[in-house]
């Protein structure tokens, strides 16, 4: 009896191994689908650096420049919470001022906006000679995760459509999907130039201009379908 059970067990193992090694003889088609779009960034962080300067013998204080900045931000309808101080040139400003009466303090601010078109209007409201530099620090799109899902679904549907017309061209029919592979995220962020405004030429240059660019999203999905 034990010998019979052993033989049966060995036979079962052999059969299982043979089934595992069985070649998939289904006819298949491997295709890829692409979906892409461009969106305008609606979360933009702008760096603004203000610096005291001498107007003749009179120093234009950082507090005055800061008041101008806050006033123009409010006038543009931007919440004050969106403007924060990112850095100080000297935390011991009072000490430095005592040591050196000609010491010129500077402050760096970070402003969050939803529309770059407001940027020049914001800069126009500040004394140009007090603006040391401006630059785009970072940017994003508020609904980017939702958009990623939508595009990947479109890419998958594009793959299925491609497979269908290729198979039908040969007189066959497209079967169910066998395998799906995500091609990964491909988000191309726009590149903005950094702008530096020197105090001695600020009056001539006026407010800086910014190239208006978009975020490009491109997704590929690879899929394997059965051919019936």
PDB file of C-alpha atoms in Angstrom:
ATOM      1  CA  UNK A   1       0.000   0.000   0.000  1.00  0.00           C
ATOM      2  CA  UNK A   2       2.830   2.319   0.929  1.00  0.00           C
ATOM      3  CA  UNK A   3       4.567   1.541  -2.375  1.00  0.00           C
ATOM      4  CA  UNK A   4       1.394   2.408  -4.283  1.00  0.00           C
ATOM      5  CA  UNK A   5       1.085   5.735  -2.457  1.00  0.00           C
ATOM      6  CA  UNK A   6       4.725   6.545  -3.164  1.00  0.00           C
ATOM      7  CA  UNK A   7       4.302   5.731  -6.851  1.00  0.00           C
ATOM      8  CA  UNK A   8       1.159   7.845  -7.023  1.00  0.00           C
ATOM      9  CA  UNK A   9       2.901  10.742  -5.301  1.00  0.00           C
ATOM     10  CA  UNK A  10       5.872  10.582  -7.700  1.00  0.00           C
ATOM     11  CA  UNK A  11       3.486  10.446 -10.666  1.00  0.00           C
ATOM     12  CA  UNK A  12       1.597  13.461  -9.329  1.00  0.00           C
ATOM     13  CA  UNK A  13       4.805  15.435  -8.996  1.00  0.00           C
ATOM     14  CA  UNK A  14       5.828  14.507 -12.515  1.00  0.00           C
ATOM     15  CA  UNK A  15       2.471  15.567 -13.914  1.00  0.00           C
ATOM     16  CA  UNK A  16       2.584  18.879 -12.044  1.00  0.00           C
ATOM     17  CA  UNK A  17       6.074  19.575 -13.344  1.00  0.00           C
ATOM     18  CA  UNK A  18       5.013  18.808 -16.899  1.00  0.00           C
ATOM     19  CA  UNK A  19       2.006  21.113 -16.615  1.00  0.00           C
ATOM     20  CA  UNK A  20       4.168  23.905 -15.200  1.00  0.00           C
ATOM     21  CA  UNK A  21       6.542  23.592 -18.148  1.00  0.00           C
ATOM     22  CA  UNK A  22       3.751  23.533 -20.697  1.00  0.00           C
ATOM     23  CA  UNK A  23       4.268  26.156 -23.395  1.00  0.00           C
ATOM     24  CA  UNK A  24       1.603  28.824 -23.800  1.00  0.00           C
ATOM     25  CA  UNK A  25       0.384  28.181 -27.336  1.00  0.00           C
ATOM     26  CA  UNK A  26      -2.130  31.023 -27.393  1.00  0.00           C
ATOM     27  CA  UNK A  27      -1.707  33.441 -30.281  1.00  0.00           C
ATOM     28  CA  UNK A  28      -0.896  36.856 -28.896  1.00  0.00           C
ATOM     29  CA  UNK A  29      -0.237  40.428 -29.947  1.00  0.00           C
ATOM     30  CA  UNK A  30       1.973  42.825 -27.979  1.00  0.00           C
ATOM     31  CA  UNK A  31       1.230  46.521 -28.466  1.00  0.00           C
ATOM     32  CA  UNK A  32       1.826  49.860 -26.772  1.00  0.00           C
ATOM     33  CA  UNK A  33      -0.483  52.830 -26.339  1.00  0.00           C
ATOM     34  CA  UNK A  34       0.426  56.475 -25.822  1.00  0.00           C
ATOM     35  CA  UNK A  35      -1.496  59.349 -24.257  1.00  0.00           C
ATOM     36  CA  UNK A  36      -0.152  62.827 -23.599  1.00  0.00           C
ATOM     37  CA  UNK A  37      -1.253  66.358 -22.845  1.00  0.00           C
ATOM     38  CA  UNK A  38       0.020  69.723 -21.643  1.00  0.00           C
ATOM     39  CA  UNK A  39      -1.242  71.693 -18.657  1.00  0.00           C
ATOM     40  CA  UNK A  40      -0.505  75.156 -17.337  1.00  0.00           C
ATOM     41  CA  UNK A  41       1.088  75.130 -13.860  1.00  0.00           C
ATOM     42  CA  UNK A  42      -1.346  76.477 -11.276  1.00  0.00           C
ATOM     43  CA  UNK A  43       0.971  76.179  -8.265  1.00  0.00           C
ATOM     44  CA  UNK A  44       4.000  78.413  -8.733  1.00  0.00           C
ATOM     45  CA  UNK A  45       6.521  79.473  -6.118  1.00  0.00           C
ATOM     46  CA  UNK A  46       8.377  82.695  -6.871  1.00  0.00           C
ATOM     47  CA  UNK A  47      11.494  83.784  -5.028  1.00  0.00           C
ATOM     48  CA  UNK A  48      11.819  87.536  -4.469  1.00  0.00           C
ATOM     49  CA  UNK A  49      14.905  89.090  -2.925  1.00  0.00           C
ATOM     50  CA  UNK A  50      14.714  92.653  -1.563  1.00  0.00           C
ATOM     51  CA  UNK A  51      17.714  94.692  -0.511  1.00  0.00           C
ATOM     52  CA  UNK A  52      18.165  98.087   1.068  1.00  0.00           C
ATOM     53  CA  UNK A  53      19.846 100.740  -1.079  1.00  0.00           C
ATOM     54  CA  UNK A  54      21.096 104.286  -0.800  1.00  0.00           C
ATOM     55  CA  UNK A  55      19.054 106.997  -2.479  1.00  0.00           C
ATOM     56  CA  UNK A  56      21.619 109.731  -2.324  1.00  0.00           C
ATOM     57  CA  UNK A  57      22.493 109.937   1.348  1.00  0.00           C
ATOM     58  CA  UNK A  58      19.180 108.449   2.456  1.00  0.00           C
ATOM     59  CA  UNK A  59      18.880 104.721   2.974  1.00  0.00           C
ATOM     60  CA  UNK A  60      15.682 103.050   1.749  1.00  0.00           C
ATOM     61  CA  UNK A  61      15.005 100.641   4.611  1.00  0.00           C
ATOM     62  CA  UNK A  62      14.051  96.993   4.173  1.00  0.00           C
ATOM     63  CA  UNK A  63      10.882  97.673   6.190  1.00  0.00           C
ATOM     64  CA  UNK A  64       9.693 100.138   3.535  1.00  0.00           C
ATOM     65  CA  UNK A  65      10.373  97.676   0.728  1.00  0.00           C
ATOM     66  CA  UNK A  66       8.602  94.958   2.696  1.00  0.00           C
ATOM     67  CA  UNK A  67       5.525  97.172   3.135  1.00  0.00           C
ATOM     68  CA  UNK A  68       5.425  97.711  -0.618  1.00  0.00           C
ATOM     69  CA  UNK A  69       5.646  93.977  -1.225  1.00  0.00           C
ATOM     70  CA  UNK A  70       2.825  93.129   1.180  1.00  0.00           C
ATOM     71  CA  UNK A  71       0.650  95.927  -0.232  1.00  0.00           C
ATOM     72  CA  UNK A  72       1.067  94.818  -3.842  1.00  0.00           C
ATOM     73  CA  UNK A  73       0.397  91.175  -2.891  1.00  0.00           C
ATOM     74  CA  UNK A  74      -2.877  92.147  -1.202  1.00  0.00           C
ATOM     75  CA  UNK A  75      -3.816  94.389  -4.141  1.00  0.00           C
ATOM     76  CA  UNK A  76      -3.382  91.407  -6.471  1.00  0.00           C
ATOM     77  CA  UNK A  77      -5.869  89.418  -4.386  1.00  0.00           C
ATOM     78  CA  UNK A  78      -3.282  86.934  -3.143  1.00  0.00           C
ATOM     79  CA  UNK A  79      -3.684  85.653   0.400  1.00  0.00           C
ATOM     80  CA  UNK A  80      -1.036  86.953   2.796  1.00  0.00           C
ATOM     81  CA  UNK A  81      -0.426  83.354   3.899  1.00  0.00           C
ATOM     82  CA  UNK A  82       1.054  82.763   0.439  1.00  0.00           C
ATOM     83  CA  UNK A  83       3.939  85.143   1.160  1.00  0.00           C
ATOM     84  CA  UNK A  84       6.605  83.911   3.550  1.00  0.00           C
ATOM     85  CA  UNK A  85      10.147  84.948   4.455  1.00  0.00           C
ATOM     86  CA  UNK A  86      12.587  82.309   3.236  1.00  0.00           C
ATOM     87  CA  UNK A  87      15.866  83.844   4.364  1.00  0.00           C
ATOM     88  CA  UNK A  88      17.488  86.858   6.070  1.00  0.00           C
ATOM     89  CA  UNK A  89      20.865  88.236   5.058  1.00  0.00           C
ATOM     90  CA  UNK A  90      21.721  88.773   8.721  1.00  0.00           C
ATOM     91  CA  UNK A  91      19.746  87.622  11.732  1.00  0.00           C
ATOM     92  CA  UNK A  92      21.669  90.057  13.941  1.00  0.00           C
ATOM     93  CA  UNK A  93      20.727  93.067  11.823  1.00  0.00           C
ATOM     94  CA  UNK A  94      20.858  95.513  14.767  1.00  0.00           C
ATOM     95  CA  UNK A  95      24.400  94.423  15.674  1.00  0.00           C
ATOM     96  CA  UNK A  96      25.618  94.704  12.099  1.00  0.00           C
ATOM     97  CA  UNK A  97      24.057  98.141  11.775  1.00  0.00           C
ATOM     98  CA  UNK A  98      25.927  99.376  14.874  1.00  0.00           C
ATOM     99  CA  UNK A  99      29.206  98.044  13.530  1.00  0.00           C
ATOM    100  CA  UNK A 100      28.674  99.421  10.060  1.00  0.00           C
ATOM    101  CA  UNK A 101      26.178 102.276   9.467  1.00  0.00           C
ATOM    102  CA  UNK A 102      26.363 101.569   5.718  1.00  0.00           C
ATOM    103  CA  UNK A 103      25.288  97.943   6.179  1.00  0.00           C
ATOM    104  CA  UNK A 104      22.531  97.072   3.677  1.00  0.00           C
ATOM    105  CA  UNK A 105      20.158  94.361   4.825  1.00  0.00           C
ATOM    106  CA  UNK A 106      18.329  92.014   2.494  1.00  0.00           C
ATOM    107  CA  UNK A 107      15.440  89.586   2.780  1.00  0.00           C
ATOM    108  CA  UNK A 108      14.305  86.721   0.606  1.00  0.00           C
ATOM    109  CA  UNK A 109      10.618  85.914   0.242  1.00  0.00           C
ATOM    110  CA  UNK A 110       8.689  83.006  -1.209  1.00  0.00           C
ATOM    111  CA  UNK A 111       5.404  83.807  -2.917  1.00  0.00           C
ATOM    112  CA  UNK A 112       2.862  81.199  -3.992  1.00  0.00           C
ATOM    113  CA  UNK A 113       0.724  82.183  -6.986  1.00  0.00           C
ATOM    114  CA  UNK A 114      -1.669  80.395  -9.299  1.00  0.00           C
ATOM    115  CA  UNK A 115      -1.115  82.633 -12.323  1.00  0.00           C
ATOM    116  CA  UNK A 116       2.229  83.862 -13.630  1.00  0.00           C
ATOM    117  CA  UNK A 117       0.486  86.700 -15.466  1.00  0.00           C
ATOM    118  CA  UNK A 118       0.254  88.501 -12.133  1.00  0.00           C
ATOM    119  CA  UNK A 119       4.006  88.465 -11.652  1.00  0.00           C
ATOM    120  CA  UNK A 120       4.916  91.631 -13.534  1.00  0.00           C
ATOM    121  CA  UNK A 121       2.062  93.519 -11.866  1.00  0.00           C
ATOM    122  CA  UNK A 122       3.414  92.449  -8.486  1.00  0.00           C
ATOM    123  CA  UNK A 123       6.940  93.594  -9.321  1.00  0.00           C
ATOM    124  CA  UNK A 124       5.664  96.924 -10.676  1.00  0.00           C
ATOM    125  CA  UNK A 125       4.282  97.711  -7.224  1.00  0.00           C
ATOM    126  CA  UNK A 126       7.710  97.529  -5.579  1.00  0.00           C
ATOM    127  CA  UNK A 127      10.545 100.036  -5.785  1.00  0.00           C
ATOM    128  CA  UNK A 128      12.618  98.560  -8.623  1.00  0.00           C
ATOM    129  CA  UNK A 129      15.918  99.586  -7.039  1.00  0.00           C
ATOM    130  CA  UNK A 130      15.038  97.533  -3.971  1.00  0.00           C
ATOM    131  CA  UNK A 131      14.601  94.313  -5.947  1.00  0.00           C
ATOM    132  CA  UNK A 132      17.842  92.348  -5.923  1.00  0.00           C
ATOM    133  CA  UNK A 133      16.544  89.345  -7.866  1.00  0.00           C
ATOM    134  CA  UNK A 134      13.507  87.244  -8.735  1.00  0.00           C
ATOM    135  CA  UNK A 135      13.270  83.635  -9.835  1.00  0.00           C
ATOM    136  CA  UNK A 136      10.879  80.722 -10.253  1.00  0.00           C
ATOM    137  CA  UNK A 137      11.685  78.249  -7.456  1.00  0.00           C
ATOM    138  CA  UNK A 138       9.223  75.461  -8.248  1.00  0.00           C
ATOM    139  CA  UNK A 139       5.899  74.741  -9.906  1.00  0.00           C
ATOM    140  CA  UNK A 140       3.236  72.057 -10.046  1.00  0.00           C
ATOM    141  CA  UNK A 141      -0.290  71.266 -11.194  1.00  0.00           C
ATOM    142  CA  UNK A 142      -2.914  70.780  -8.490  1.00  0.00           C
ATOM    143  CA  UNK A 143      -4.774  67.957 -10.277  1.00  0.00           C
ATOM    144  CA  UNK A 144      -1.748  66.140 -11.658  1.00  0.00           C
ATOM    145  CA  UNK A 145      -2.456  62.799  -9.931  1.00  0.00           C
ATOM    146  CA  UNK A 146      -6.006  62.659 -11.320  1.00  0.00           C
ATOM    147  CA  UNK A 147      -4.673  63.566 -14.744  1.00  0.00           C
ATOM    148  CA  UNK A 148      -2.068  60.795 -14.567  1.00  0.00           C
ATOM    149  CA  UNK A 149      -4.788  58.180 -13.992  1.00  0.00           C
ATOM    150  CA  UNK A 150      -6.900  59.511 -16.859  1.00  0.00           C
ATOM    151  CA  UNK A 151      -3.958  59.494 -19.267  1.00  0.00           C
ATOM    152  CA  UNK A 152      -2.890  55.964 -18.353  1.00  0.00           C
ATOM    153  CA  UNK A 153      -6.422  54.724 -19.001  1.00  0.00           C
ATOM    154  CA  UNK A 154      -6.401  56.513 -22.361  1.00  0.00           C
ATOM    155  CA  UNK A 155      -3.026  54.943 -23.170  1.00  0.00           C
ATOM    156  CA  UNK A 156      -4.401  51.489 -22.358  1.00  0.00           C
ATOM    157  CA  UNK A 157      -7.473  52.086 -24.529  1.00  0.00           C
ATOM    158  CA  UNK A 158      -5.201  53.298 -27.324  1.00  0.00           C
ATOM    159  CA  UNK A 159      -3.217  50.055 -27.055  1.00  0.00           C
ATOM    160  CA  UNK A 160      -6.413  48.005 -27.262  1.00  0.00           C
ATOM    161  CA  UNK A 161      -7.659  49.960 -30.287  1.00  0.00           C
ATOM    162  CA  UNK A 162      -4.321  49.485 -32.035  1.00  0.00           C
ATOM    163  CA  UNK A 163      -4.348  45.748 -31.332  1.00  0.00           C
ATOM    164  CA  UNK A 164      -7.931  45.435 -32.560  1.00  0.00           C
ATOM    165  CA  UNK A 165      -7.437  47.001 -35.978  1.00  0.00           C
ATOM    166  CA  UNK A 166      -4.171  45.139 -36.539  1.00  0.00           C
ATOM    167  CA  UNK A 167      -5.751  41.778 -35.687  1.00  0.00           C
ATOM    168  CA  UNK A 168      -8.950  42.473 -37.620  1.00  0.00           C
ATOM    169  CA  UNK A 169      -6.877  43.401 -40.673  1.00  0.00           C
ATOM    170  CA  UNK A 170      -5.821  39.743 -40.762  1.00  0.00           C
ATOM    171  CA  UNK A 171      -9.378  38.472 -40.405  1.00  0.00           C
ATOM    172  CA  UNK A 172      -9.046  37.515 -36.728  1.00  0.00           C
ATOM    173  CA  UNK A 173     -10.700  38.797 -33.584  1.00  0.00           C
ATOM    174  CA  UNK A 174      -9.145  40.370 -30.538  1.00  0.00           C
ATOM    175  CA  UNK A 175      -9.437  38.393 -27.331  1.00  0.00           C
ATOM    176  CA  UNK A 176      -8.982  39.414 -23.719  1.00  0.00           C
ATOM    177  CA  UNK A 177      -5.949  41.067 -22.257  1.00  0.00           C
ATOM    178  CA  UNK A 178      -3.220  38.744 -20.990  1.00  0.00           C
ATOM    179  CA  UNK A 179      -0.731  41.203 -19.554  1.00  0.00           C
ATOM    180  CA  UNK A 180      -0.477  44.948 -18.865  1.00  0.00           C
ATOM    181  CA  UNK A 181       2.750  46.818 -18.163  1.00  0.00           C
ATOM    182  CA  UNK A 182       2.906  50.428 -17.024  1.00  0.00           C
ATOM    183  CA  UNK A 183       5.514  52.361 -18.969  1.00  0.00           C
ATOM    184  CA  UNK A 184       6.121  54.674 -15.986  1.00  0.00           C
ATOM    185  CA  UNK A 185       5.530  58.355 -15.348  1.00  0.00           C
ATOM    186  CA  UNK A 186       6.968  60.883 -17.769  1.00  0.00           C
ATOM    187  CA  UNK A 187       6.344  64.418 -16.579  1.00  0.00           C
ATOM    188  CA  UNK A 188       8.389  67.117 -18.277  1.00  0.00           C
ATOM    189  CA  UNK A 189       8.516  70.247 -16.142  1.00  0.00           C
ATOM    190  CA  UNK A 190       8.876  73.629 -17.825  1.00  0.00           C
ATOM    191  CA  UNK A 191      12.195  75.421 -17.467  1.00  0.00           C
ATOM    192  CA  UNK A 192      12.003  79.084 -16.606  1.00  0.00           C
ATOM    193  CA  UNK A 193      14.887  81.484 -16.809  1.00  0.00           C
ATOM    194  CA  UNK A 194      16.109  83.128 -13.620  1.00  0.00           C
ATOM    195  CA  UNK A 195      16.015  86.903 -13.593  1.00  0.00           C
ATOM    196  CA  UNK A 196      18.419  89.234 -11.831  1.00  0.00           C
ATOM    197  CA  UNK A 197      17.611  92.917 -11.483  1.00  0.00           C
ATOM    198  CA  UNK A 198      20.574  95.083 -10.525  1.00  0.00           C
ATOM    199  CA  UNK A 199      19.735  98.243  -8.640  1.00  0.00           C
ATOM    200  CA  UNK A 200      21.802 100.451 -10.950  1.00  0.00           C
ATOM    201  CA  UNK A 201      19.885  99.304 -14.077  1.00  0.00           C
ATOM    202  CA  UNK A 202      16.489  98.560 -12.587  1.00  0.00           C
ATOM    203  CA  UNK A 203      14.954 101.808 -13.785  1.00  0.00           C
ATOM    204  CA  UNK A 204      15.961 101.052 -17.354  1.00  0.00           C
ATOM    205  CA  UNK A 205      14.953  97.410 -17.438  1.00  0.00           C
ATOM    206  CA  UNK A 206      11.613  97.675 -15.689  1.00  0.00           C
ATOM    207  CA  UNK A 207       9.783  94.526 -14.575  1.00  0.00           C
ATOM    208  CA  UNK A 208      11.284  91.220 -15.743  1.00  0.00           C
ATOM    209  CA  UNK A 209       9.496  89.107 -18.304  1.00  0.00           C
ATOM    210  CA  UNK A 210       8.859  85.398 -17.823  1.00  0.00           C
ATOM    211  CA  UNK A 211       8.474  82.807 -20.552  1.00  0.00           C
ATOM    212  CA  UNK A 212       5.063  81.165 -20.197  1.00  0.00           C
ATOM    213  CA  UNK A 213       5.534  77.406 -20.462  1.00  0.00           C
ATOM    214  CA  UNK A 214       3.462  74.306 -19.708  1.00  0.00           C
ATOM    215  CA  UNK A 215       3.953  70.965 -17.983  1.00  0.00           C
ATOM    216  CA  UNK A 216       3.927  68.086 -20.474  1.00  0.00           C
ATOM    217  CA  UNK A 217       2.642  64.677 -19.386  1.00  0.00           C
ATOM    218  CA  UNK A 218       3.281  61.619 -21.548  1.00  0.00           C
ATOM    219  CA  UNK A 219       2.419  58.027 -20.605  1.00  0.00           C
ATOM    220  CA  UNK A 220       2.930  54.676 -22.332  1.00  0.00           C
ATOM    221  CA  UNK A 221       1.174  51.409 -21.500  1.00  0.00           C
ATOM    222  CA  UNK A 222       2.282  48.066 -22.966  1.00  0.00           C
ATOM    223  CA  UNK A 223      -0.334  45.334 -23.247  1.00  0.00           C
ATOM    224  CA  UNK A 224      -0.550  41.765 -24.517  1.00  0.00           C
ATOM    225  CA  UNK A 225      -3.892  40.561 -25.960  1.00  0.00           C
ATOM    226  CA  UNK A 226      -4.992  37.130 -27.099  1.00  0.00           C
ATOM    227  CA  UNK A 227      -5.863  36.594 -30.741  1.00  0.00           C
ATOM    228  CA  UNK A 228      -8.943  34.453 -31.256  1.00  0.00           C
TER     229      UNK A 228
END
